[in-house]
Amino acid sequence: MTCSTRDVQDYISLCAPKWAGPGSEGYEASLEVVPGVRRWSSGSRGRGAAARRVFSSCRLLEPSPFFSQPSSAKFQPPTPVPAVDPSVTMNPAVFLSLPDLRCSLLLLVTWVFTPVTTEITSLDTENIDEILNNADVALVNFYADWCRFSQMLHPIFEEASDVIKEEYPNRNQVVFARVDCDQHSDIAQRYRISKYPTLKLFRNGMMMKREYRGQRSVKALADYIRQQKSDPVQEMQNLEEITTLDRSKRNIIGFFEQKDSANYKVFERVASILHDDCVFLSAFGDVSKPERYSGDNIIYKPPGRSAPDMVYLGSMTNFDLTYNWIQDKCVPLVREITFENGEELTEEGLPFLILFHMKEDTESLEIFQNEVARQLISEKGTINFLHADCDKFRHPLLHIQKTPADCPVIAIDSFRHMYVFGDFKDVSVPGKLKQFVFDLHSGKLHREFHHGPDPTDTAPGEQTQDVASSPPESSFQKLAPSEYRYTLLRDRDEL
């Protein structure tokens, strides 16, 4: 079913004369029209939501004459007509004109297909902790009324909430909430909101590192919540399933005596937070017994068939210890950058140290990973260590005058310029890669690109001269959040 703006106008012109104006015999009514009605979507749930949108755009300010009689109306009901059987009283038939009938039917259909609207919870300083801490899953919309992207998202967010509420009626199972960041700038600062609208997912009060960056549609939002509500841990029915695991992924396996134990509850909670980074599996009772020779057990199987397993030796009832150990295994020091996660990585605001390599060249990747861990572990919070597929990222390579044939190539993208590490073979020279990163932090790389080698790098008595150069501009900055989808706040004073 499709209803255009013209249809709504016809609806108004058809019904309004019957509700107001001369000849209405005291029926004081009017219809208020709010711009913005475009169309009704199809499907049973779509019709209901569409009907709600039309009624929210065309509001009957006073009762319709078809459903109530004003006190001033000169209307006398007809006398009941006796039936053939004197014991039966027949009510008179009421005949409506065709326009009246059409209006009545349209109102009736709209009412039938209009579901009860779920109220979006508004968060403020006083209630935010209580509401989020008591919610299994909460999706929070950080918005500003003046932001047009926020305005566009509001009806979609509300309709997705209606859809999910039907599937998860318990109010603490899923919460759709919102924060007016202009009114509550302290909350916006607390969660480091840098653009509007931002959708953040919370589990039992803990904000997930990854925000929602998918399509802004009712279906996409509903599917995202369904995915978040699915069981994050796959239960194994026999230990032979371990031999068929996808060893290109990071696998965390828990072996427990009972499913309702405190150990498993902690494991399950950690899995619900990190299931996007690792595959979580579990086994219980007799199935897990061969792996529980010293009690409940958690092991990590890193990517690759030859990599040895790692065993968790901490307290399994201590959430923080368990979470930190598993996070360290699930979130690698050197991460792969793709077009799917590029926006997320760019928004972290840290420069990139990137290894460009062919996908099948795992040897160069392993060398790079080892040297980053050996030389740069202390720089983890100041720079992002990444690797990228040369074929997929040909454009950044061309930006630094390289091609896939030149790979492996190491470069830094500072979000202003790109700088190339000398020869990949030098990566194993003690301190060489570390100095490259230090030269970025000190500004030396930038100075040398513009003015040639620093005087400290020239031999005594050697003549120096300014060498004008133009370092390639940042390439990965283009993966940052788009101004066509967000209102970016980096240059604003509010946050």
Coordinates of C-alpha atoms in Angstrom, one line a residue:
M1 CA 0.0 0.0 0.0
T2 CA 1.4 3.4 -1.0
C3 CA 0.1 6.8 0.0
S4 CA 1.7 9.9 -1.4
T5 CA 1.5 13.5 -0.3
R6 CA -1.3 14.0 -2.9
D7 CA -3.3 11.2 -1.3
V8 CA -3.1 12.9 2.1
Q9 CA -4.2 16.2 0.5
D10 CA -7.2 14.4 -1.1
Y11 CA -7.9 12.8 2.3
I12 CA -8.0 16.2 3.9
S13 CA -10.1 17.8 1.2
L14 CA -12.5 14.9 1.4
C15 CA -12.9 14.9 5.2
A16 CA -12.3 18.4 6.4
P17 CA -15.5 19.9 4.9
K18 CA -17.5 17.4 7.0
W19 CA -15.7 18.4 10.2
A20 CA -15.6 22.2 10.0
G21 CA -17.0 25.2 8.3
P22 CA -20.5 26.2 7.2
G23 CA -23.1 23.5 7.1
S24 CA -21.5 21.4 9.8
E25 CA -24.3 22.3 12.3
G26 CA -22.0 23.1 15.2
Y27 CA -19.4 20.5 14.6
E28 CA -16.3 22.4 15.8
A29 CA -13.4 20.6 14.3
S30 CA -10.2 21.2 12.3
L31 CA -7.3 19.4 10.8
E32 CA -3.7 20.4 11.4
V33 CA -1.3 19.5 8.6
V34 CA 2.4 19.1 9.4
P35 CA 4.8 19.1 6.3
G36 CA 7.0 16.1 5.6
V37 CA 4.6 13.3 4.8
R38 CA 6.1 11.4 1.9
R39 CA 4.8 7.8 1.5
W40 CA 3.6 4.7 3.3
S41 CA 5.8 1.6 3.1
S42 CA 4.5 -1.8 2.3
G43 CA 4.2 -4.9 4.5
S44 CA 2.0 -5.4 7.6
R45 CA 4.4 -3.8 10.1
G46 CA 5.2 -1.1 7.5
R47 CA 1.5 -0.3 7.1
G48 CA 1.1 0.1 10.9
A49 CA 4.1 2.4 11.2
A50 CA 3.0 4.3 8.1
A51 CA -0.5 4.8 9.5
R52 CA 1.1 6.1 12.7
R53 CA 3.2 8.5 10.7
V54 CA 0.2 9.9 8.7
F55 CA -1.8 10.4 11.9
S56 CA 1.1 12.1 13.5
S57 CA 1.2 14.4 10.5
C58 CA -2.6 14.9 10.2
R59 CA -4.0 15.3 13.7
L60 CA -7.7 15.6 14.3
L61 CA -7.8 18.4 16.9
E62 CA -11.5 17.8 17.8
P63 CA -13.7 14.7 17.7
S64 CA -15.1 13.6 14.3
P65 CA -18.9 13.9 14.0
F66 CA -18.9 10.2 13.1
F67 CA -17.7 9.2 16.6
S68 CA -19.2 11.9 18.9
Q69 CA -22.1 14.4 19.1
P70 CA -21.4 17.9 20.3
S71 CA -23.8 19.4 22.8
S72 CA -24.9 22.1 20.3
A73 CA -25.9 19.6 17.6
K74 CA -29.6 19.5 16.6
F75 CA -29.9 15.8 16.2
Q76 CA -32.7 13.6 17.3
P77 CA -32.3 9.9 17.0
P78 CA -35.1 8.2 15.0
T79 CA -37.7 6.3 16.9
P80 CA -36.9 2.5 17.0
V81 CA -38.9 0.6 14.4
P82 CA -41.0 -2.3 15.8
A83 CA -40.2 -5.7 14.4
V84 CA -42.7 -8.3 13.4
D85 CA -42.1 -10.0 16.7
P86 CA -43.2 -7.4 19.4
S87 CA -40.6 -8.8 21.8
V88 CA -37.8 -7.7 19.5
T89 CA -36.7 -4.1 19.1
M90 CA -34.9 -3.1 16.0
N91 CA -32.5 -0.1 16.0
P92 CA -32.7 2.2 13.0
A93 CA -30.2 1.9 10.2
V94 CA -27.9 4.9 9.7
F95 CA -26.9 5.6 6.1
L96 CA -23.8 7.6 5.4
S97 CA -23.1 9.4 2.2
L98 CA -20.2 8.0 0.1
P99 CA -17.7 10.7 1.2
D100 CA -18.7 10.1 4.9
L101 CA -18.3 6.3 4.4
R102 CA -14.9 6.7 2.8
C103 CA -13.6 8.9 5.6
S104 CA -15.0 6.5 8.2
L105 CA -13.3 3.5 6.6
L106 CA -10.0 5.3 6.2
L107 CA -10.1 6.2 9.9
L108 CA -11.0 2.7 10.9
V109 CA -8.2 1.1 8.8
T110 CA -5.7 3.6 10.1
W111 CA -6.7 2.8 13.7
V112 CA -6.5 -1.0 13.1
F113 CA -3.0 -0.9 11.7
T114 CA -1.6 1.6 14.2
P115 CA 0.4 -0.1 16.9
V116 CA 1.1 1.3 20.3
T117 CA 4.2 3.5 20.1
T118 CA 7.1 2.6 22.4
E119 CA 8.4 5.5 24.4
I120 CA 12.1 6.1 23.9
T121 CA 13.8 6.5 27.2
S122 CA 15.4 9.9 27.7
L123 CA 18.6 9.7 29.7
D124 CA 19.9 12.4 32.0
T125 CA 22.5 12.7 34.7
E126 CA 20.2 11.3 37.4
N127 CA 18.8 8.2 35.6
I128 CA 21.5 7.2 33.1
D129 CA 23.5 4.8 35.4
E130 CA 20.4 3.1 36.8
I131 CA 18.8 2.5 33.4
L132 CA 21.9 1.3 31.6
N133 CA 23.1 -0.9 34.5
N134 CA 19.8 -2.7 34.6
A135 CA 19.5 -3.2 30.8
D136 CA 20.8 -6.4 29.2
V137 CA 21.3 -4.4 26.0
A138 CA 20.8 -0.7 25.5
L139 CA 21.1 1.2 22.2
V140 CA 21.6 4.9 22.9
N141 CA 21.1 7.7 20.4
F142 CA 23.3 10.7 21.2
Y143 CA 21.7 13.6 19.3
A144 CA 21.1 17.3 19.0
D145 CA 17.8 18.8 17.9
W146 CA 19.5 21.3 15.5
C147 CA 21.3 18.5 13.7
R148 CA 19.5 17.5 10.5
F149 CA 20.9 14.0 10.6
S150 CA 19.6 13.6 14.1
Q151 CA 16.2 14.8 12.9
M152 CA 16.2 12.2 10.1
L153 CA 17.1 9.4 12.5
H154 CA 14.4 10.0 15.1
P155 CA 11.4 8.4 13.3
I156 CA 13.6 5.4 12.2
F157 CA 14.9 4.9 15.7
E158 CA 11.4 5.0 17.2
E159 CA 10.0 2.5 14.6
A160 CA 12.9 0.1 15.2
S161 CA 12.2 0.3 18.9
D162 CA 8.6 -0.6 18.2
V163 CA 9.7 -3.6 16.2
I164 CA 12.1 -4.9 18.8
K165 CA 9.7 -4.3 21.7
E166 CA 7.3 -6.8 20.2
E167 CA 10.1 -9.4 20.2
Y168 CA 11.6 -8.5 23.6
P169 CA 8.7 -7.2 25.7
N170 CA 10.6 -7.3 29.0
R171 CA 11.7 -3.7 29.6
N172 CA 15.2 -4.7 30.8
Q173 CA 15.9 -7.0 27.8
V174 CA 16.4 -4.3 25.3
V175 CA 16.3 -0.5 26.0
F176 CA 16.2 2.1 23.2
A177 CA 17.3 5.4 24.8
R178 CA 18.5 8.8 23.8
V179 CA 20.6 11.7 25.1
D180 CA 20.0 15.3 24.1
C181 CA 23.7 16.3 24.1
D182 CA 22.9 20.1 24.1
Q183 CA 21.0 19.7 27.3
H184 CA 23.4 17.1 28.8
S185 CA 26.9 18.1 27.6
D186 CA 28.4 16.4 30.6
I187 CA 27.1 13.0 29.4
A188 CA 28.4 13.7 25.9
Q189 CA 31.8 14.5 27.2
R190 CA 31.7 11.3 29.4
Y191 CA 31.3 9.1 26.4
R192 CA 33.5 11.2 24.0
I193 CA 30.8 12.1 21.5
S194 CA 32.5 13.7 18.5
K195 CA 29.6 13.7 16.0
Y196 CA 25.8 13.7 15.8
P197 CA 24.0 11.3 15.8
T198 CA 26.1 8.7 17.4
L199 CA 24.6 5.3 18.3
K200 CA 26.4 3.5 21.2
L201 CA 25.7 0.0 22.4
F202 CA 25.8 -0.8 26.2
R203 CA 25.7 -4.2 27.9
N204 CA 24.8 -4.1 31.6
G205 CA 26.0 -0.5 31.8
M206 CA 29.3 -1.1 30.0
M207 CA 29.7 0.8 26.7
M208 CA 31.0 -1.3 23.8
K209 CA 34.1 0.0 22.0
R210 CA 32.5 -0.3 18.6
E211 CA 29.6 2.0 18.0
Y212 CA 26.8 1.2 15.5
R213 CA 28.0 2.3 12.0
G214 CA 25.6 0.2 9.9
Q215 CA 22.7 1.3 7.7
R216 CA 20.2 3.7 9.3
S217 CA 17.1 1.8 8.5
V218 CA 14.5 0.1 10.7
K219 CA 15.4 -3.4 9.4
A220 CA 19.2 -2.8 9.9
L221 CA 18.8 -1.5 13.4
A222 CA 16.4 -4.4 14.3
D223 CA 18.7 -7.0 12.8
Y224 CA 21.7 -5.4 14.7
I225 CA 19.8 -5.8 18.1
R226 CA 18.8 -9.4 17.2
Q227 CA 22.4 -10.2 16.6
Q228 CA 23.4 -8.6 19.9
K229 CA 20.8 -10.7 21.7
S230 CA 21.9 -14.0 20.2
D231 CA 23.9 -16.4 22.3
P232 CA 27.6 -15.3 22.0
V233 CA 28.9 -18.7 22.9
Q234 CA 28.6 -21.8 20.7
E235 CA 28.1 -25.0 22.6
M236 CA 30.1 -28.0 21.4
Q237 CA 28.4 -31.4 21.6
N238 CA 31.7 -33.3 21.3
L239 CA 35.4 -32.4 21.4
E240 CA 35.9 -33.5 17.8
E241 CA 34.4 -30.2 16.7
I242 CA 37.7 -28.6 17.8
T243 CA 39.5 -30.2 14.9
T244 CA 37.1 -28.5 12.4
L245 CA 37.5 -24.9 13.8
D246 CA 38.3 -22.1 11.4
R247 CA 41.9 -21.5 12.4
S248 CA 42.1 -18.2 10.5
K249 CA 40.1 -16.8 13.4
R250 CA 40.9 -16.3 17.1
N251 CA 39.1 -19.0 19.1
I252 CA 38.4 -18.9 22.9
I253 CA 37.1 -22.2 24.3
G254 CA 35.8 -22.7 27.8
F255 CA 35.4 -26.2 29.5
F256 CA 33.0 -26.2 32.4
E257 CA 31.4 -28.7 34.7
Q258 CA 28.1 -26.9 34.8
K259 CA 26.4 -24.3 32.7
D260 CA 24.9 -22.5 35.7
S261 CA 28.2 -22.1 37.4
A262 CA 29.7 -18.7 38.4
N263 CA 32.7 -19.5 36.2
Y264 CA 30.6 -19.8 33.1
K265 CA 28.5 -16.7 33.9
V266 CA 31.7 -14.6 33.8
F267 CA 32.9 -16.3 30.6
E268 CA 29.5 -15.7 29.0
R269 CA 29.6 -12.0 30.0
V270 CA 33.0 -11.5 28.5
A271 CA 31.9 -13.3 25.3
S272 CA 28.9 -10.9 25.0
I273 CA 31.4 -8.0 24.9
L274 CA 34.1 -9.4 22.7
H275 CA 32.2 -11.8 20.4
D276 CA 33.0 -9.5 17.4
D277 CA 36.7 -10.0 18.0
C278 CA 36.8 -13.7 18.8
V279 CA 34.9 -16.9 18.3
F280 CA 33.7 -18.2 21.7
L281 CA 32.9 -21.9 22.3
S282 CA 32.1 -24.0 25.3
A283 CA 31.6 -27.6 26.5
F284 CA 30.0 -28.9 29.6
G285 CA 29.7 -32.0 31.8
D286 CA 30.9 -35.3 30.3
V287 CA 31.8 -33.6 27.0
S288 CA 34.3 -31.3 28.7
K289 CA 35.6 -33.7 31.2
P290 CA 38.8 -34.7 29.3
E291 CA 39.9 -31.0 29.4
R292 CA 39.0 -30.4 33.0
Y293 CA 41.7 -32.5 34.6
S294 CA 42.4 -29.6 37.1
G295 CA 39.0 -28.0 37.1
D296 CA 37.2 -25.6 34.7
N297 CA 39.5 -24.3 32.0
I298 CA 39.7 -21.6 29.4
I299 CA 42.1 -21.9 26.4
Y300 CA 43.0 -19.6 23.5
K301 CA 43.7 -21.0 20.1
P302 CA 45.4 -18.3 18.0
P303 CA 45.2 -18.2 14.2
G304 CA 47.3 -20.8 12.4
R305 CA 47.6 -24.5 12.8
S306 CA 51.1 -24.4 14.2
A307 CA 50.5 -21.7 16.9
P308 CA 50.5 -23.2 20.4
D309 CA 47.4 -23.0 22.7
M310 CA 47.5 -20.6 25.6
V311 CA 45.8 -21.4 29.0
Y312 CA 44.2 -18.9 31.3
L313 CA 45.7 -19.2 34.8
G314 CA 43.8 -16.5 36.6
S315 CA 40.6 -16.5 38.7
M316 CA 37.7 -17.5 36.6
T317 CA 35.2 -15.7 38.9
N318 CA 37.1 -12.4 38.6
F319 CA 35.5 -10.6 35.7
D320 CA 38.2 -7.9 35.3
L321 CA 41.1 -10.5 35.2
T322 CA 39.2 -12.8 32.8
Y323 CA 38.2 -9.9 30.5
N324 CA 41.7 -8.4 30.3
W325 CA 43.3 -11.7 29.5
I326 CA 40.8 -12.6 26.8
Q327 CA 40.8 -9.0 25.3
D328 CA 44.5 -9.2 25.0
K329 CA 44.1 -12.4 22.9
C330 CA 41.1 -11.3 20.9
V331 CA 42.3 -7.7 20.0
P332 CA 45.7 -8.2 18.4
L333 CA 48.5 -5.6 18.7
V334 CA 48.7 -5.4 14.9
R335 CA 45.2 -5.2 13.4
E336 CA 44.1 -5.4 9.8
I337 CA 42.5 -2.3 8.3
T338 CA 39.7 -2.8 5.8
F339 CA 37.2 -0.6 4.2
E340 CA 34.6 -1.9 6.7
N341 CA 36.6 -0.8 9.9
G342 CA 38.5 2.1 8.4
E343 CA 36.1 4.7 9.8
E344 CA 36.3 3.2 13.2
L345 CA 40.1 3.1 13.3
T346 CA 40.4 6.5 11.8
E347 CA 38.1 8.0 14.5
E348 CA 40.3 6.7 17.2
G349 CA 42.5 9.7 16.3
L350 CA 45.9 7.9 16.5
P351 CA 48.4 7.9 13.6
F352 CA 48.7 4.7 11.6
L353 CA 51.9 2.6 11.3
I354 CA 50.9 0.4 8.4
L355 CA 52.5 -2.6 6.7
F356 CA 51.3 -3.0 3.1
H357 CA 51.7 -6.6 2.1
M358 CA 50.2 -9.1 -0.3
K359 CA 47.5 -11.2 1.3
E360 CA 49.5 -14.5 0.9
D361 CA 52.7 -12.9 2.2
T362 CA 52.2 -14.0 5.8
E363 CA 56.0 -14.2 6.5
S364 CA 56.4 -10.4 6.1
L365 CA 53.3 -9.9 8.4
E366 CA 54.8 -12.2 11.1
I367 CA 58.1 -10.3 10.9
F368 CA 56.3 -7.0 11.3
Q369 CA 54.2 -8.2 14.2
N370 CA 57.2 -9.5 16.0
E371 CA 59.2 -6.3 15.6
V372 CA 56.2 -4.1 16.7
A373 CA 55.9 -6.3 19.8
R374 CA 59.6 -6.2 20.5
Q375 CA 60.3 -2.5 19.7
L376 CA 57.1 -0.6 20.1
I377 CA 54.9 -2.2 22.8
S378 CA 55.4 1.0 24.9
E379 CA 53.9 3.1 22.0
K380 CA 50.6 1.1 22.0
G381 CA 48.5 4.1 23.2
T382 CA 50.1 6.7 20.8
I383 CA 49.9 5.0 17.4
N384 CA 47.8 2.3 15.7
F385 CA 49.7 -0.7 14.4
L386 CA 48.0 -2.0 11.2
H387 CA 48.4 -4.1 8.2
A388 CA 46.7 -3.7 4.8
D389 CA 46.2 -5.8 1.7
C390 CA 48.2 -4.2 -1.1
D391 CA 45.7 -5.1 -3.8
K392 CA 42.8 -3.6 -1.9
F393 CA 44.7 -0.4 -0.9
R394 CA 46.4 0.4 -4.2
H395 CA 45.4 4.0 -4.0
P396 CA 47.3 4.8 -0.8
L397 CA 50.3 3.0 -2.3
L398 CA 50.1 5.1 -5.4
H399 CA 49.9 8.1 -3.1
I400 CA 53.4 7.3 -1.8
Q401 CA 54.6 6.4 -5.4
K402 CA 54.5 2.6 -4.7
T403 CA 52.7 -0.3 -6.4
P404 CA 51.8 -3.8 -5.2
A405 CA 55.0 -5.0 -6.9
D406 CA 56.9 -3.0 -4.3
C407 CA 55.3 -4.7 -1.3
P408 CA 56.0 -5.2 1.5
V409 CA 56.1 -1.5 2.3
I410 CA 55.9 0.2 5.7
A411 CA 54.5 3.7 6.0
I412 CA 53.1 6.2 8.6
D413 CA 49.9 8.1 7.9
S414 CA 49.7 11.0 10.4
F415 CA 46.3 12.2 9.0
R416 CA 48.3 15.2 7.6
H417 CA 50.9 13.5 5.5
M418 CA 52.2 10.0 4.7
Y419 CA 55.9 9.0 5.3
V420 CA 57.6 5.9 4.0
F421 CA 60.0 3.7 6.0
G422 CA 63.2 3.0 4.1
D423 CA 63.7 -0.6 3.2
F424 CA 61.5 -3.3 4.7
K425 CA 64.6 -5.5 5.3
D426 CA 65.8 -2.9 7.8
V427 CA 62.7 -3.5 10.0
S428 CA 64.7 -6.1 12.0
V429 CA 67.6 -3.8 12.7
P430 CA 67.4 -3.1 16.4
G431 CA 65.8 0.3 17.1
K432 CA 65.2 1.2 13.5
L433 CA 61.4 0.9 13.5
K434 CA 61.2 2.5 16.9
Q435 CA 63.3 5.5 15.7
F436 CA 60.9 5.9 12.7
V437 CA 58.0 6.3 15.1
F438 CA 59.9 8.6 17.4
D439 CA 60.8 10.8 14.5
L440 CA 57.1 11.2 13.8
H441 CA 56.4 12.2 17.4
S442 CA 59.3 14.7 17.5
G443 CA 58.2 16.3 14.2
K444 CA 61.5 15.3 12.5
L445 CA 59.7 13.4 9.7
H446 CA 57.7 16.5 8.9
R447 CA 60.7 18.9 9.0
E448 CA 62.8 16.7 6.8
F449 CA 60.1 16.4 4.2
H450 CA 59.9 20.2 4.0
H451 CA 63.5 21.3 4.7
G452 CA 65.7 18.3 4.0
P453 CA 67.8 16.4 6.6
D454 CA 68.1 17.8 10.1
P455 CA 71.6 19.4 10.7
T456 CA 72.3 16.7 13.3
D457 CA 72.2 14.1 10.6
T458 CA 74.9 15.8 8.5
A459 CA 78.7 15.3 8.8
P460 CA 80.7 18.1 10.4
G461 CA 81.6 20.8 7.9
E462 CA 79.1 19.4 5.3
Q463 CA 77.0 22.1 3.7
T464 CA 73.3 22.0 4.3
Q465 CA 70.5 23.6 2.3
D466 CA 66.8 23.8 2.5
V467 CA 65.3 21.2 0.1
A468 CA 61.7 22.1 -0.6
S469 CA 59.5 19.0 -0.8
S470 CA 55.9 18.2 -0.8
P471 CA 55.0 15.1 1.3
P472 CA 52.0 13.1 0.1
E473 CA 48.8 14.2 1.9
S474 CA 47.1 11.7 4.2
S475 CA 45.2 9.0 2.3
F476 CA 43.4 7.3 5.2
Q477 CA 41.9 10.5 6.5
K478 CA 39.4 10.0 3.7
L479 CA 38.0 7.0 5.6
A480 CA 37.0 9.2 8.5
P481 CA 33.3 9.8 9.3
S482 CA 31.6 11.5 6.4
E483 CA 30.2 15.0 6.8
Y484 CA 27.3 13.8 4.6
R485 CA 26.2 11.5 7.3
Y486 CA 27.2 13.1 10.6
T487 CA 27.5 16.6 12.0
L488 CA 31.1 16.5 13.0
L489 CA 32.0 18.3 16.2
R490 CA 35.8 18.4 16.2
D491 CA 35.8 22.1 15.4
R492 CA 33.0 23.0 17.8
D493 CA 33.3 24.4 21.3
E494 CA 30.5 22.5 22.9
L495 CA 32.4 19.2 23.4

